[in-house]
PDB file of C-alpha atoms and ligand atoms in Angstrom:
ATOM      1  CA  ALA W   1      68.634  45.954 166.643  1.00 61.00           C
ATOM      2  CA  ASP W   2      65.422  47.492 167.636  1.00 80.00           C
ATOM      3  CA  ASN W   3      63.543  47.775 164.479  1.00 87.00           C
ATOM      4  CA  GLY W   4      66.065  50.412 163.165  1.00 95.00           C
ATOM      5  CA  ILE W   5      65.495  52.763 166.268  1.00 97.00           C
ATOM      6  CA  ALA W   6      68.720  53.571 168.189  1.00 97.00           C
ATOM      7  CA  VAL W   7      67.005  55.886 170.802  1.00 97.00           C
ATOM      8  CA  SER W   8      63.638  56.293 171.950  1.00 96.00           C
ATOM      9  CA  ALA W   9      61.686  58.029 174.783  1.00 97.00           C
ATOM     10  CA  GLU W  10      58.075  57.906 175.491  1.00 97.00           C
ATOM     11  CA  ALA W  11      56.598  60.478 177.815  1.00 97.00           C
ATOM     12  CA  LEU W  12      59.793  61.386 179.740  1.00 98.00           C
ATOM     13  CA  VAL W  13      59.250  63.437 182.754  1.00 98.00           C
ATOM     14  CA  LYS W  14      61.578  65.078 185.220  1.00 98.00           C
ATOM     15  CA  ARG W  15      60.664  67.240 187.914  1.00 97.00           C
ATOM     16  CA  TYR W  16      62.843  69.537 190.107  1.00 96.00           C
ATOM     17  CA  GLY W  17      60.606  70.687 193.007  1.00 94.00           C
ATOM     18  CA  ALA W  18      57.160  71.603 191.672  1.00 92.00           C
ATOM     19  CA  ARG W  19      58.683  72.342 188.229  1.00 94.00           C
ATOM     20  CA  ARG W  20      58.561  69.793 185.314  1.00 96.00           C
ATOM     21  CA  VAL W  21      61.776  70.536 183.629  1.00 97.00           C
ATOM     22  CA  VAL W  22      61.145  67.914 181.136  1.00 97.00           C
ATOM     23  CA  ASP W  23      57.435  67.463 180.642  1.00 97.00           C
ATOM     24  CA  GLY W  24      56.426  64.371 178.635  1.00 96.00           C
ATOM     25  CA  VAL W  25      58.936  64.355 176.022  1.00 97.00           C
ATOM     26  CA  ASP W  26      58.753  61.758 173.023  1.00 97.00           C
ATOM     27  CA  LEU W  27      61.556  61.022 170.833  1.00 97.00           C
ATOM     28  CA  VAL W  28      62.505  58.269 168.031  1.00 97.00           C
ATOM     29  CA  VAL W  29      66.111  58.585 166.702  1.00 98.00           C
ATOM     30  CA  PRO W  30      66.445  56.331 163.667  1.00 97.00           C
ATOM     31  CA  GLU W  31      69.659  54.250 163.491  1.00 97.00           C
ATOM     32  CA  GLY W  32      72.186  55.888 161.315  1.00 97.00           C
ATOM     33  CA  ALA W  33      70.471  59.390 161.551  1.00 97.00           C
ATOM     34  CA  ILE W  34      72.051  62.737 162.665  1.00 98.00           C
ATOM     35  CA  TYR W  35      69.424  63.955 164.912  1.00 98.00           C
ATOM     36  CA  GLY W  36      69.166  67.391 166.487  1.00 97.00           C
ATOM     37  CA  VAL W  37      67.527  68.440 169.710  1.00 97.00           C
ATOM     38  CA  LEU W  38      66.896  72.201 169.220  1.00 95.00           C
ATOM     39  CA  GLY W  39      65.777  74.544 171.930  1.00 94.00           C
ATOM     40  CA  PRO W  40      66.735  77.714 173.836  1.00 92.00           C
ATOM     41  CA  ASN W  41      68.759  77.654 177.106  1.00 91.00           C
ATOM     42  CA  GLY W  42      66.835  76.187 179.900  1.00 93.00           C
ATOM     43  CA  ALA W  43      64.464  74.172 177.725  1.00 96.00           C
ATOM     44  CA  GLY W  44      65.421  70.814 179.235  1.00 97.00           C
ATOM     45  CA  LYS W  45      67.692  69.484 176.582  1.00 97.00           C
ATOM     46  CA  THR W  46      70.594  68.427 178.813  1.00 97.00           C
ATOM     47  CA  THR W  47      68.170  66.875 181.362  1.00 98.00           C
ATOM     48  CA  THR W  48      66.563  64.952 178.544  1.00 98.00           C
ATOM     49  CA  LEU W  49      70.000  63.591 177.315  1.00 98.00           C
ATOM     50  CA  ARG W  50      71.064  62.657 180.676  1.00 97.00           C
ATOM     51  CA  MET W  51      67.765  60.777 181.165  1.00 97.00           C
ATOM     52  CA  LEU W  52      68.487  58.804 177.881  1.00 97.00           C
ATOM     53  CA  LEU W  53      71.832  57.992 179.070  1.00 96.00           C
ATOM     54  CA  GLY W  54      70.853  56.792 182.412  1.00 95.00           C
ATOM     55  CA  ILE W  55      72.913  59.431 184.272  1.00 95.00           C
ATOM     56  CA  ILE W  56      69.742  60.562 186.041  1.00 96.00           C
ATOM     57  CA  GLU W  57      66.424  58.633 186.165  1.00 96.00           C
ATOM     58  CA  PRO W  58      63.248  60.132 184.835  1.00 97.00           C
ATOM     59  CA  ASP W  59      60.248  60.485 187.408  1.00 97.00           C
ATOM     60  CA  SER W  60      58.038  58.823 184.781  1.00 97.00           C
ATOM     61  CA  GLY W  61      58.160  57.613 181.004  1.00 97.00           C
ATOM     62  CA  ARG W  62      60.085  54.956 179.161  1.00 96.00           C
ATOM     63  CA  ARG W  63      63.338  55.051 177.181  1.00 96.00           C
ATOM     64  CA  ARG W  64      65.291  52.701 175.171  1.00 96.00           C
ATOM     65  CA  LEU W  65      68.785  52.899 174.031  1.00 96.00           C
ATOM     66  CA  LEU W  66      70.541  50.564 171.484  1.00 96.00           C
ATOM     67  CA  GLY W  67      68.014  47.949 172.190  1.00 94.00           C
ATOM     68  CA  SER W  68      68.220  48.009 175.893  1.00 94.00           C
ATOM     69  CA  ASP W  69      65.908  49.347 178.532  1.00 92.00           C
ATOM     70  CA  ALA W  70      69.070  49.632 180.876  1.00 90.00           C
ATOM     71  CA  PRO W  71      71.229  52.483 179.284  1.00 90.00           C
ATOM     72  CA  ARG W  72      74.198  51.713 181.339  1.00 88.00           C
ATOM     73  CA  ASP W  73      74.512  48.148 180.044  1.00 92.00           C
ATOM     74  CA  VAL W  74      75.163  49.373 176.587  1.00 95.00           C
ATOM     75  CA  GLY W  75      77.633  52.171 177.858  1.00 93.00           C
ATOM     76  CA  ASP W  76      80.516  50.900 175.919  1.00 96.00           C
ATOM     77  CA  ARG W  77      78.650  51.341 172.654  1.00 97.00           C
ATOM     78  CA  VAL W  78      77.947  55.058 173.446  1.00 97.00           C
ATOM     79  CA  GLY W  79      80.100  58.157 173.029  1.00 97.00           C
ATOM     80  CA  TYR W  80      79.194  61.099 175.138  1.00 97.00           C
ATOM     81  CA  LEU W  81      80.225  64.901 175.237  1.00 97.00           C
ATOM     82  CA  PRO W  82      78.754  66.274 178.312  1.00 95.00           C
ATOM     83  CA  GLU W  83      77.690  70.031 178.688  1.00 92.00           C
ATOM     84  CA  GLU W  84      80.445  70.350 181.394  1.00 88.00           C
ATOM     85  CA  ARG W  85      83.610  69.962 179.481  1.00 85.00           C
ATOM     86  CA  GLY W  86      86.795  68.569 181.112  1.00 87.00           C
ATOM     87  CA  LEU W  87      90.018  66.958 180.408  1.00 91.00           C
ATOM     88  CA  TYR W  88      93.057  66.384 182.705  1.00 92.00           C
ATOM     89  CA  PRO W  89      95.292  69.389 181.695  1.00 93.00           C
ATOM     90  CA  SER W  90      98.452  67.684 182.456  1.00 95.00           C
ATOM     91  CA  MET W  91      97.798  64.744 179.774  1.00 96.00           C
ATOM     92  CA  THR W  92      98.685  65.113 176.212  1.00 97.00           C
ATOM     93  CA  ALA W  93      95.953  65.234 173.690  1.00 97.00           C
ATOM     94  CA  ARG W  94      96.780  61.639 172.553  1.00 97.00           C
ATOM     95  CA  GLU W  95      96.825  60.452 176.216  1.00 97.00           C
ATOM     96  CA  ALA W  96      93.549  62.176 176.893  1.00 97.00           C
ATOM     97  CA  ILE W  97      91.774  60.436 174.083  1.00 98.00           C
ATOM     98  CA  ALA W  98      93.249  56.978 174.843  1.00 98.00           C
ATOM     99  CA  PHE W  99      92.194  57.631 178.575  1.00 97.00           C
ATOM    100  CA  MET W 100      88.537  58.319 177.379  1.00 96.00           C
ATOM    101  CA  GLY W 101      88.678  55.304 175.148  1.00 97.00           C
ATOM    102  CA  ALA W 102      89.874  53.122 178.202  1.00 97.00           C
ATOM    103  CA  LEU W 103      87.052  54.235 180.250  1.00 95.00           C
ATOM    104  CA  ARG W 104      84.761  52.850 177.476  1.00 95.00           C
ATOM    105  CA  GLY W 105      86.595  49.429 177.441  1.00 95.00           C
ATOM    106  CA  LEU W 106      89.147  50.166 174.651  1.00 97.00           C
ATOM    107  CA  GLU W 107      92.604  48.790 174.961  1.00 97.00           C
ATOM    108  CA  TRP W 108      95.237  51.618 175.740  1.00 97.00           C
ATOM    109  CA  ARG W 109      97.686  50.812 172.753  1.00 97.00           C
ATOM    110  CA  THR W 110      94.661  50.731 170.279  1.00 98.00           C
ATOM    111  CA  GLY W 111      93.488  53.938 171.990  1.00 98.00           C
ATOM    112  CA  ARG W 112      96.717  55.687 171.307  1.00 97.00           C
ATOM    113  CA  ALA W 113      97.106  54.479 167.776  1.00 97.00           C
ATOM    114  CA  ARG W 114      93.670  55.632 166.921  1.00 98.00           C
ATOM    115  CA  ALA W 115      93.908  58.973 168.861  1.00 98.00           C
ATOM    116  CA  ALA W 116      96.963  59.824 166.431  1.00 97.00           C
ATOM    117  CA  GLU W 117      94.855  59.081 163.398  1.00 96.00           C
ATOM    118  CA  LEU W 118      91.842  60.947 164.664  1.00 96.00           C
ATOM    119  CA  LEU W 119      93.978  64.126 165.456  1.00 96.00           C
ATOM    120  CA  GLU W 120      95.555  63.886 162.019  1.00 95.00           C
ATOM    121  CA  ALA W 121      92.236  63.586 160.461  1.00 93.00           C
ATOM    122  CA  ALA W 122      90.734  66.396 162.377  1.00 91.00           C
ATOM    123  CA  GLY W 123      93.519  68.752 161.342  1.00 90.00           C
ATOM    124  CA  LEU W 124      95.019  68.649 164.870  1.00 92.00           C
ATOM    125  CA  GLY W 125      98.012  66.570 164.017  1.00 94.00           C
ATOM    126  CA  HIS W 126     100.344  69.298 165.561  1.00 93.00           C
ATOM    127  CA  ALA W 127      98.980  68.753 168.936  1.00 93.00           C
ATOM    128  CA  ILE W 128      99.271  65.161 169.263  1.00 96.00           C
ATOM    129  CA  ASP W 129     101.906  65.337 172.029  1.00 96.00           C
ATOM    130  CA  GLY W 130     101.074  68.600 173.326  1.00 95.00           C
ATOM    131  CA  LYS W 131      99.609  69.115 176.965  1.00 96.00           C
ATOM    132  CA  ILE W 132      95.829  69.837 177.118  1.00 96.00           C
ATOM    133  CA  ARG W 133      96.600  72.871 179.209  1.00 95.00           C
ATOM    134  CA  LYS W 134      98.457  74.484 176.239  1.00 94.00           C
ATOM    135  CA  LEU W 135      95.204  74.162 173.809  1.00 93.00           C
ATOM    136  CA  SER W 136      92.740  76.721 173.199  1.00 92.00           C
ATOM    137  CA  LYS W 137      89.238  76.100 174.613  1.00 91.00           C
ATOM    138  CA  GLY W 138      87.899  75.090 171.133  1.00 92.00           C
ATOM    139  CA  MET W 139      90.790  72.786 170.513  1.00 93.00           C
ATOM    140  CA  ALA W 140      90.394  70.999 174.010  1.00 94.00           C
ATOM    141  CA  GLN W 141      86.670  70.768 173.139  1.00 94.00           C
ATOM    142  CA  LEU W 142      87.345  68.835 169.961  1.00 95.00           C
ATOM    143  CA  VAL W 143      89.914  66.725 171.700  1.00 96.00           C
ATOM    144  CA  GLN W 144      87.296  65.707 174.141  1.00 96.00           C
ATOM    145  CA  LEU W 145      84.952  65.044 171.287  1.00 96.00           C
ATOM    146  CA  LEU W 146      87.695  62.811 169.720  1.00 97.00           C
ATOM    147  CA  GLY W 147      87.861  60.998 172.993  1.00 97.00           C
ATOM    148  CA  ALA W 148      84.121  60.433 172.704  1.00 97.00           C
ATOM    149  CA  VAL W 149      84.536  58.646 169.384  1.00 98.00           C
ATOM    150  CA  VAL W 150      87.838  56.824 169.762  1.00 98.00           C
ATOM    151  CA  HIS W 151      85.947  53.355 170.842  1.00 98.00           C
ATOM    152  CA  ARG W 152      83.890  53.607 167.801  1.00 98.00           C
ATOM    153  CA  PRO W 153      80.634  54.081 169.518  1.00 98.00           C
ATOM    154  CA  ASP W 154      77.285  53.038 167.787  1.00 98.00           C
ATOM    155  CA  LEU W 155      75.550  55.918 169.383  1.00 98.00           C
ATOM    156  CA  LEU W 156      77.308  59.443 169.839  1.00 98.00           C
ATOM    157  CA  VAL W 157      75.426  61.751 172.230  1.00 98.00           C
ATOM    158  CA  LEU W 158      76.714  65.480 172.034  1.00 98.00           C
ATOM    159  CA  ASP W 159      75.491  68.265 174.352  1.00 97.00           C
ATOM    160  CA  GLU W 160      75.854  71.668 172.638  1.00 97.00           C
ATOM    161  CA  PRO W 161      78.961  70.411 170.770  1.00 97.00           C
ATOM    162  CA  PHE W 162      79.028  73.765 168.666  1.00 96.00           C
ATOM    163  CA  SER W 163      79.022  76.050 171.750  1.00 93.00           C
ATOM    164  CA  GLY W 164      82.295  77.885 172.354  1.00 90.00           C
ATOM    165  CA  LEU W 165      83.723  76.948 168.915  1.00 93.00           C
ATOM    166  CA  ASP W 166      85.169  79.430 166.470  1.00 93.00           C
ATOM    167  CA  PRO W 167      83.999  78.819 162.780  1.00 93.00           C
ATOM    168  CA  VAL W 168      87.230  76.822 161.860  1.00 91.00           C
ATOM    169  CA  ASN W 169      86.776  74.447 164.734  1.00 92.00           C
ATOM    170  CA  GLN W 170      82.891  74.399 163.909  1.00 94.00           C
ATOM    171  CA  GLU W 171      83.879  73.098 160.580  1.00 93.00           C
ATOM    172  CA  ARG W 172      86.057  70.542 162.008  1.00 92.00           C
ATOM    173  CA  LEU W 173      83.245  69.347 164.275  1.00 95.00           C
ATOM    174  CA  GLU W 174      80.768  69.201 161.345  1.00 95.00           C
ATOM    175  CA  ALA W 175      83.226  67.167 159.355  1.00 94.00           C
ATOM    176  CA  LEU W 176      83.645  64.831 162.330  1.00 95.00           C
ATOM    177  CA  ILE W 177      79.943  64.220 162.888  1.00 97.00           C
ATOM    178  CA  ARG W 178      79.487  63.400 159.262  1.00 97.00           C
ATOM    179  CA  ALA W 179      82.435  60.968 159.346  1.00 96.00           C
ATOM    180  CA  GLU W 180      80.996  59.248 162.267  1.00 97.00           C
ATOM    181  CA  GLN W 181      77.559  58.937 160.430  1.00 98.00           C
ATOM    182  CA  ALA W 182      79.563  57.441 157.412  1.00 97.00           C
ATOM    183  CA  ARG W 183      81.190  54.980 159.555  1.00 96.00           C
ATOM    184  CA  GLY W 184      77.631  53.918 160.734  1.00 97.00           C
ATOM    185  CA  ALA W 185      77.161  55.597 163.981  1.00 98.00           C
ATOM    186  CA  THR W 186      73.987  57.353 165.028  1.00 98.00           C
ATOM    187  CA  ILE W 187      74.423  60.930 166.308  1.00 98.00           C
ATOM    188  CA  LEU W 188      72.164  62.725 168.695  1.00 98.00           C
ATOM    189  CA  PHE W 189      73.060  66.359 169.600  1.00 98.00           C
ATOM    190  CA  SER W 190      71.681  69.258 171.218  1.00 97.00           C
ATOM    191  CA  THR W 191      72.107  72.882 170.141  1.00 96.00           C
ATOM    192  CA  HIS W 192      70.226  76.318 170.660  1.00 93.00           C
ATOM    193  CA  VAL W 193      71.186  77.440 167.178  1.00 91.00           C
ATOM    194  CA  MET W 194      68.858  76.386 164.405  1.00 89.00           C
ATOM    195  CA  GLN W 195      71.442  76.813 161.645  1.00 89.00           C
ATOM    196  CA  HIS W 196      73.509  73.964 163.191  1.00 90.00           C
ATOM    197  CA  ALA W 197      70.571  71.903 163.243  1.00 90.00           C
ATOM    198  CA  GLN W 198      69.581  72.823 159.736  1.00 89.00           C
ATOM    199  CA  ARG W 199      73.075  72.247 158.303  1.00 90.00           C
ATOM    200  CA  LEU W 200      73.532  68.712 159.675  1.00 94.00           C
ATOM    201  CA  CYS W 201      70.406  67.104 160.780  1.00 95.00           C
ATOM    202  CA  ASP W 202      68.345  64.347 159.064  1.00 95.00           C
ATOM    203  CA  ARG W 203      65.581  64.866 161.567  1.00 96.00           C
ATOM    204  CA  LEU W 204      65.222  67.225 164.568  1.00 96.00           C
ATOM    205  CA  ALA W 205      63.011  67.894 167.571  1.00 96.00           C
ATOM    206  CA  ILE W 206      62.325  71.338 168.908  1.00 95.00           C
ATOM    207  CA  ILE W 207      61.969  71.480 172.637  1.00 95.00           C
ATOM    208  CA  ALA W 208      60.802  74.490 174.676  1.00 94.00           C
ATOM    209  CA  ARG W 209      59.830  74.591 178.367  1.00 94.00           C
ATOM    210  CA  GLY W 210      60.206  70.932 178.632  1.00 96.00           C
ATOM    211  CA  GLN W 211      57.798  70.201 175.865  1.00 96.00           C
ATOM    212  CA  ARG W 212      58.354  68.830 172.503  1.00 96.00           C
ATOM    213  CA  ARG W 213      56.873  71.326 169.978  1.00 93.00           C
ATOM    214  CA  PHE W 214      57.923  70.077 166.722  1.00 94.00           C
ATOM    215  CA  GLU W 215      59.362  66.694 165.389  1.00 95.00           C
ATOM    216  CA  GLY W 216      60.298  66.003 161.804  1.00 95.00           C
ATOM    217  CA  THR W 217      62.586  66.515 158.972  1.00 93.00           C
ATOM    218  CA  VAL W 218      64.762  69.688 158.379  1.00 89.00           C
ATOM    219  CA  ASP W 219      62.694  70.720 155.441  1.00 88.00           C
ATOM    220  CA  GLU W 220      59.561  70.357 157.535  1.00 90.00           C
ATOM    221  CA  ALA W 221      61.304  72.431 160.192  1.00 86.00           C
ATOM    222  CA  ARG W 222      62.169  74.981 157.453  1.00 81.00           C
ATOM    223  CA  ALA W 223      58.701  75.551 156.592  1.00 81.00           C
ATOM    224  CA  LEU W 224      57.599  76.167 159.976  1.00 75.00           C
ATOM    225  CA  LEU W 225      60.779  78.264 160.664  1.00 64.00           C
ATOM    226  CA  PRO W 226      59.059  81.582 161.086  1.00 60.00           C
ATOM    227  CA  GLN W 227      57.038  80.383 163.932  1.00 55.00           C
ATOM    228  CA  HIS W 228      60.185  79.017 165.498  1.00 52.00           C
ATOM    229  CA  VAL W 229      62.346  81.938 165.127  1.00 52.00           C
ATOM    230  CA  HIS W 230      61.899  82.978 168.581  1.00 48.00           C
ATOM    231  CA  TYR W 231      63.253  79.716 169.881  1.00 52.00           C
ATOM    232  CA  VAL W 232      66.866  80.725 168.925  1.00 52.00           C
ATOM    233  CA  PRO W 233      68.109  82.761 171.792  1.00 50.00           C
ATOM    234  CA  HIS W 234      70.156  85.919 171.150  1.00 42.00           C
ATOM    235  CA  ARG W 235      73.950  85.188 172.310  1.00 40.00           C
TER     236      ARG W 235
HETATM  237  P1  ATP V 301      71.184  74.737 178.747  1.00 50.96           P
HETATM  238  O1  ATP V 301      71.483  74.622 177.333  1.00 50.96           O
HETATM  239  O2  ATP V 301      71.135  76.082 179.345  1.00 50.96           O
HETATM  240  O3  ATP V 301      71.563  73.750 179.563  1.00 50.96           O
HETATM  241  P2  ATP V 301      68.815  72.927 178.437  1.00 50.96           P
HETATM  242  O4  ATP V 301      67.971  73.066 177.541  1.00 50.96           O
HETATM  243  O5  ATP V 301      69.921  71.881 178.354  1.00 50.96           O
HETATM  244  O6  ATP V 301      69.506  74.462 178.557  1.00 50.96           O
HETATM  245  P3  ATP V 301      68.531  72.050 181.074  1.00 50.96           P
HETATM  246  O7  ATP V 301      70.042  72.000 181.430  1.00 50.96           O
HETATM  247  O8  ATP V 301      68.013  70.398 181.032  1.00 50.96           O
HETATM  248  O9  ATP V 301      68.135  72.842 179.927  1.00 50.96           O
HETATM  249  O10 ATP V 301      67.642  72.672 182.320  1.00 50.96           O
HETATM  250  C1  ATP V 301      66.370  72.778 182.208  1.00 50.96           C
HETATM  251  C2  ATP V 301      65.804  73.352 183.425  1.00 50.96           C
HETATM  252  O11 ATP V 301      66.115  72.713 184.501  1.00 50.96           O
HETATM  253  C3  ATP V 301      66.655  74.761 183.671  1.00 50.96           C
HETATM  254  O12 ATP V 301      66.001  75.805 184.176  1.00 50.96           O
HETATM  255  C4  ATP V 301      67.594  74.397 184.864  1.00 50.96           C
HETATM  256  O13 ATP V 301      67.808  75.377 185.683  1.00 50.96           O
HETATM  257  C5  ATP V 301      66.725  73.292 185.579  1.00 50.96           C
HETATM  258  N1  ATP V 301      67.497  72.201 186.157  1.00 50.96           N
HETATM  259  C6  ATP V 301      68.293  71.333 185.557  1.00 50.96           C
HETATM  260  N2  ATP V 301      68.926  70.677 186.502  1.00 50.96           N
HETATM  261  C7  ATP V 301      68.386  70.850 187.686  1.00 50.96           C
HETATM  262  C8  ATP V 301      68.577  70.378 189.096  1.00 50.96           C
HETATM  263  N3  ATP V 301      69.440  69.399 189.291  1.00 50.96           N
HETATM  264  N4  ATP V 301      67.917  70.876 190.017  1.00 50.96           N
HETATM  265  C9  ATP V 301      67.025  71.763 189.824  1.00 50.96           C
HETATM  266  N5  ATP V 301      66.932  72.478 188.637  1.00 50.96           N
HETATM  267  C10 ATP V 301      67.379  71.881 187.432  1.00 50.96           C
END
C-alpha cells in the first residue's frame, strides 16, 4: 500500500526527563519481511515499538504504519505481543484467543474456530479447553501469541517474543513466525539475542542507547558481528 513499506520511522525521539530514551531512530520495514530490532536491555526497543503502534506519542519524528500516519486507525490490521504478558487465568486457551481476536474486530465464532486450528498447528491441541492458569508460563506466552494472530493481521509486532521460552516453545514460536510470513504478514520483533535475529530475520536493526547503530541484512550483520558481540547481554 505504501510503496512496499509496512512500517517506517524517521528520526523518532522519546524523552523521559532529560534522557533521550529513543534518540533519532530510523526504520524501514519492507512488506512481507521478518524484521528484527536487536539491542540490550534498556536500549529503547520497547519504547520504539510503542511509538510505532501509537501506544505512546513520540516527542518528535515521523512514523507510518500500513500506509497510515495514525497507527490506531489501522489497529485491526495489527497483532501485538506486548512486553508485559497477560491473559485472564480463568479463560480456556480457546476463549483467550477468541477474546483477543474480538478485541481486534473478529467475530467470536470465527475466533473460536480459528483458535482450535491455531492451537493444533502449534502443537498445543491438548490445551484447547484447559484453563490458562494451568499452563506453564511459556505455553501461556504462546497462547497469547496465537491471540495476536487469530484475526490474521497484516503486521505482527512482537516485543521480546523469545524471552522466557524453553527450546521446544522457541521452536514452536519460530515455526509460527515463519507461517505468518508465508501467509503474507510482515513481522517486526525485538530481541536481545543475536542468534534469534540471525535465525529468522530478512533484515535487522541494532539499537543501543536509543540510537540505531546498524541496519541491513543478516549477512551484513554477520560480517560485523565481532563489533556487536558486546550488544548481547549475559543473561
Ligand atoms: P527491555 O528489553 O529491558 O525492555 P528496551 O530496549 O525495550 O529494553 P525500553 O523498555 O524501551 O528498552 O527502555 C529504554 C529506557 O527507557 C530504559 O532505561 C527505561 O528505564 C527507560 N524508560 C522506559 N519507559 C520509561 C518511562 N515511562 N519513564 C521513564 N523511563 C522510562
